[in-house]
Short mmCIF file of C-alpha atoms in Angstrom, two decimals:
data_model
loop_
_atom_site.label_atom_id
_atom_site.label_comp_id
_atom_site.label_asym_id
_atom_site.label_seq_id
_atom_site.Cartn_x
_atom_site.Cartn_y
_atom_site.Cartn_z
CA GLY A 64 75.88 18.44 -196.75
CA VAL A 65 78.00 15.40 -196.17
CA ASP A 66 75.63 13.92 -193.58
CA ALA A 67 72.72 14.05 -196.01
CA GLU A 68 74.83 12.35 -198.70
CA ILE A 69 75.78 9.57 -196.28
CA THR A 70 72.17 9.16 -195.17
CA GLN A 71 70.95 8.93 -198.80
CA ARG A 72 73.71 6.47 -199.66
CA ASP A 73 72.77 4.33 -196.63
CA LEU A 74 69.10 4.48 -197.61
CA ASP A 75 69.90 3.45 -201.19
CA THR A 76 72.02 0.56 -199.89
CA HIS A 77 69.16 -0.67 -197.71
CA LEU A 78 66.68 -0.28 -200.56
CA ARG A 79 68.91 -2.30 -202.90
CA LYS A 80 69.21 -5.03 -200.26
CA ALA A 81 65.44 -5.02 -199.81
CA ASP A 82 65.01 -5.28 -203.58
CA LEU A 83 67.23 -8.38 -203.66
CA ASP A 84 65.21 -9.96 -200.85
CA PHE A 85 61.88 -9.24 -202.56
CA GLU A 86 63.31 -10.48 -205.86
CA ARG A 87 64.22 -13.76 -204.17
CA ALA A 88 60.72 -13.98 -202.71
CA THR A 89 59.11 -13.50 -206.12
CA LYS A 90 61.43 -16.09 -207.70
CA VAL A 91 60.60 -18.65 -205.04
CA THR A 92 56.87 -17.87 -205.27
CA PRO A 93 56.08 -16.01 -208.51
CA ASP A 94 52.42 -15.64 -207.55
CA TYR A 95 53.34 -13.75 -204.37
CA GLY A 96 51.56 -10.46 -205.06
CA GLU A 97 52.81 -8.78 -201.92
CA GLY A 98 56.40 -9.47 -202.98
CA TRP A 99 55.79 -7.78 -206.31
CA ALA A 100 54.09 -4.83 -204.60
CA ASN A 101 57.00 -4.48 -202.17
CA ARG A 102 59.43 -4.46 -205.08
CA GLY A 103 57.27 -1.69 -206.55
CA VAL A 104 57.71 0.34 -203.36
CA VAL A 105 61.48 -0.16 -203.46
CA HIS A 106 61.77 0.75 -207.14
CA LYS A 107 59.57 3.80 -206.59
CA GLU A 108 61.83 4.93 -203.73
CA LEU A 109 64.89 4.40 -205.96
CA LYS A 110 63.16 6.56 -208.63
CA GLN A 111 63.03 3.54 -210.98
CA THR A 112 59.47 4.24 -212.04
CA ALA A 113 59.35 1.94 -215.09
CA GLU A 114 60.39 -1.01 -212.93
CA ALA A 115 57.98 0.02 -210.19
CA LEU A 116 55.09 0.12 -212.67
CA GLN A 117 55.96 -3.38 -213.89
CA ASP A 118 56.05 -4.63 -210.29
CA TYR A 119 52.71 -3.07 -209.41
CA ASP A 120 51.20 -4.43 -212.64
CA LYS A 121 52.34 -7.95 -211.69
CA ALA A 122 50.95 -7.58 -208.18
CA LEU A 123 47.62 -6.36 -209.55
CA ALA A 124 47.50 -9.12 -212.18
CA LEU A 125 47.68 -11.58 -209.28
CA ASN A 126 45.21 -9.66 -207.12
CA PRO A 127 43.21 -6.89 -208.83
CA ASP A 128 41.82 -5.84 -205.43
CA TYR A 129 45.23 -5.14 -203.90
CA ALA A 130 44.56 -1.54 -202.83
CA GLU A 131 48.12 -0.75 -201.69
CA ALA A 132 49.57 -1.82 -205.05
CA CYS A 133 46.91 0.20 -206.85
CA LEU A 134 47.71 3.23 -204.70
CA GLY A 135 51.43 2.89 -205.48
CA ARG A 136 50.79 2.57 -209.20
CA ALA A 137 48.45 5.56 -209.11
CA ALA A 138 51.17 7.67 -207.48
CA ILE A 139 53.62 6.82 -210.26
CA HIS A 140 51.06 7.60 -212.96
CA PHE A 141 50.38 10.89 -211.22
CA GLN A 142 54.10 11.75 -210.97
CA ARG A 143 54.49 11.01 -214.68
CA GLY A 144 51.56 13.28 -215.56
CA ALA A 145 49.34 10.37 -216.66
CA PHE A 146 46.38 11.82 -214.78
CA ALA A 147 43.67 9.74 -216.46
CA GLN A 148 45.48 6.51 -215.56
CA ALA A 149 46.09 7.79 -212.04
CA ARG A 150 42.41 8.63 -211.70
CA GLN A 151 41.43 5.10 -212.74
CA ASP A 152 43.69 3.62 -210.08
CA TYR A 153 42.42 6.04 -207.43
CA ASP A 154 38.86 5.03 -208.41
CA THR A 155 39.79 1.43 -207.67
CA VAL A 156 41.40 2.31 -204.34
CA ILE A 157 38.30 4.27 -203.28
CA ARG A 158 36.05 1.38 -204.32
CA LEU A 159 38.16 -0.97 -202.16
CA GLN A 160 38.87 1.44 -199.30
CA PRO A 161 36.19 4.15 -199.29
CA ARG A 162 37.75 5.94 -196.32
CA GLN A 163 41.27 6.23 -197.82
CA PRO A 164 42.03 9.99 -197.54
CA SER A 165 45.08 10.07 -199.81
CA ALA A 166 43.09 8.49 -202.64
CA TYR A 167 40.51 11.29 -202.48
CA LEU A 168 43.22 13.94 -202.24
CA PHE A 169 45.21 12.72 -205.22
CA ARG A 170 42.17 11.79 -207.29
CA GLY A 171 41.04 15.35 -206.64
CA TYR A 172 44.40 16.64 -207.88
CA ALA A 173 44.17 14.37 -210.94
CA ASN A 174 40.63 15.52 -211.67
CA PHE A 175 41.76 19.12 -211.31
CA ARG A 176 44.63 18.56 -213.74
CA LEU A 177 42.17 16.90 -216.14
CA ARG A 178 39.99 20.02 -215.78
CA ASP A 179 37.12 17.95 -214.35
CA PHE A 180 36.42 20.56 -211.70
CA ASP A 181 33.09 19.12 -210.55
CA ALA A 182 34.74 15.76 -209.83
CA ALA A 183 37.68 17.49 -208.13
CA LEU A 184 35.28 19.48 -205.98
CA ALA A 185 33.45 16.28 -204.99
CA ASP A 186 36.73 14.60 -204.02
CA PHE A 187 37.99 17.52 -201.96
CA THR A 188 34.57 17.86 -200.30
CA GLU A 189 34.60 14.18 -199.34
CA LEU A 190 38.10 14.64 -197.94
CA THR A 191 36.82 17.43 -195.67
CA ARG A 192 34.40 14.87 -194.22
CA LEU A 193 37.18 12.33 -193.69
CA GLN A 194 39.74 14.85 -192.40
CA PRO A 195 37.94 18.00 -191.24
CA LYS A 196 41.14 19.49 -189.77
CA ASN A 197 43.20 19.06 -192.94
CA PRO A 198 43.51 22.51 -194.57
CA GLU A 199 44.49 21.22 -198.03
CA PRO A 200 41.03 20.23 -199.34
CA TYR A 201 39.55 23.55 -198.19
CA ARG A 202 42.33 25.40 -200.01
CA ARG A 203 41.66 23.38 -203.16
CA ILE A 204 37.91 23.92 -202.93
CA GLY A 205 38.57 27.66 -202.61
CA THR A 206 40.86 27.54 -205.66
CA ILE A 207 38.12 25.86 -207.70
CA HIS A 208 35.53 28.41 -206.62
CA LEU A 209 37.93 31.28 -207.29
CA GLY A 210 38.60 29.92 -210.78
CA ARG A 211 34.88 29.76 -211.50
CA ARG A 212 34.12 33.37 -210.62
CA GLY A 213 32.47 35.14 -213.47
CA HIS A 214 31.56 31.92 -215.28
#
């Protein structure tokens, strides 16, 4: 109701203020990759995905091994249905942070959507090693096996 509207409006106000601060930081120091990545987070939260992608691209142009920026960009690609691009970014995150559970989870989802079921199975299996009490990878592994019955 009304409380939720006020809370969202307050959140948007704070996000817009944060965006202005990060914009100032990137103007003062254009090669400040973290500033660009933070702007990407803000734009993503404001549902301004085109701007967020540009911000993450700038951050990654400055530092190709910036895992957090790569993870943010991957999430936007995934949300937009660009699963091959998302998978590439998740590959990079996993190369940089091999114990990053969300990268395995969402790369698994991307692989599943790309119908690369063997790769999806490998990602979800690795996630069970990283997070043995997380039910989601087991559910996804079961879905893959169920889909393969009779093949």
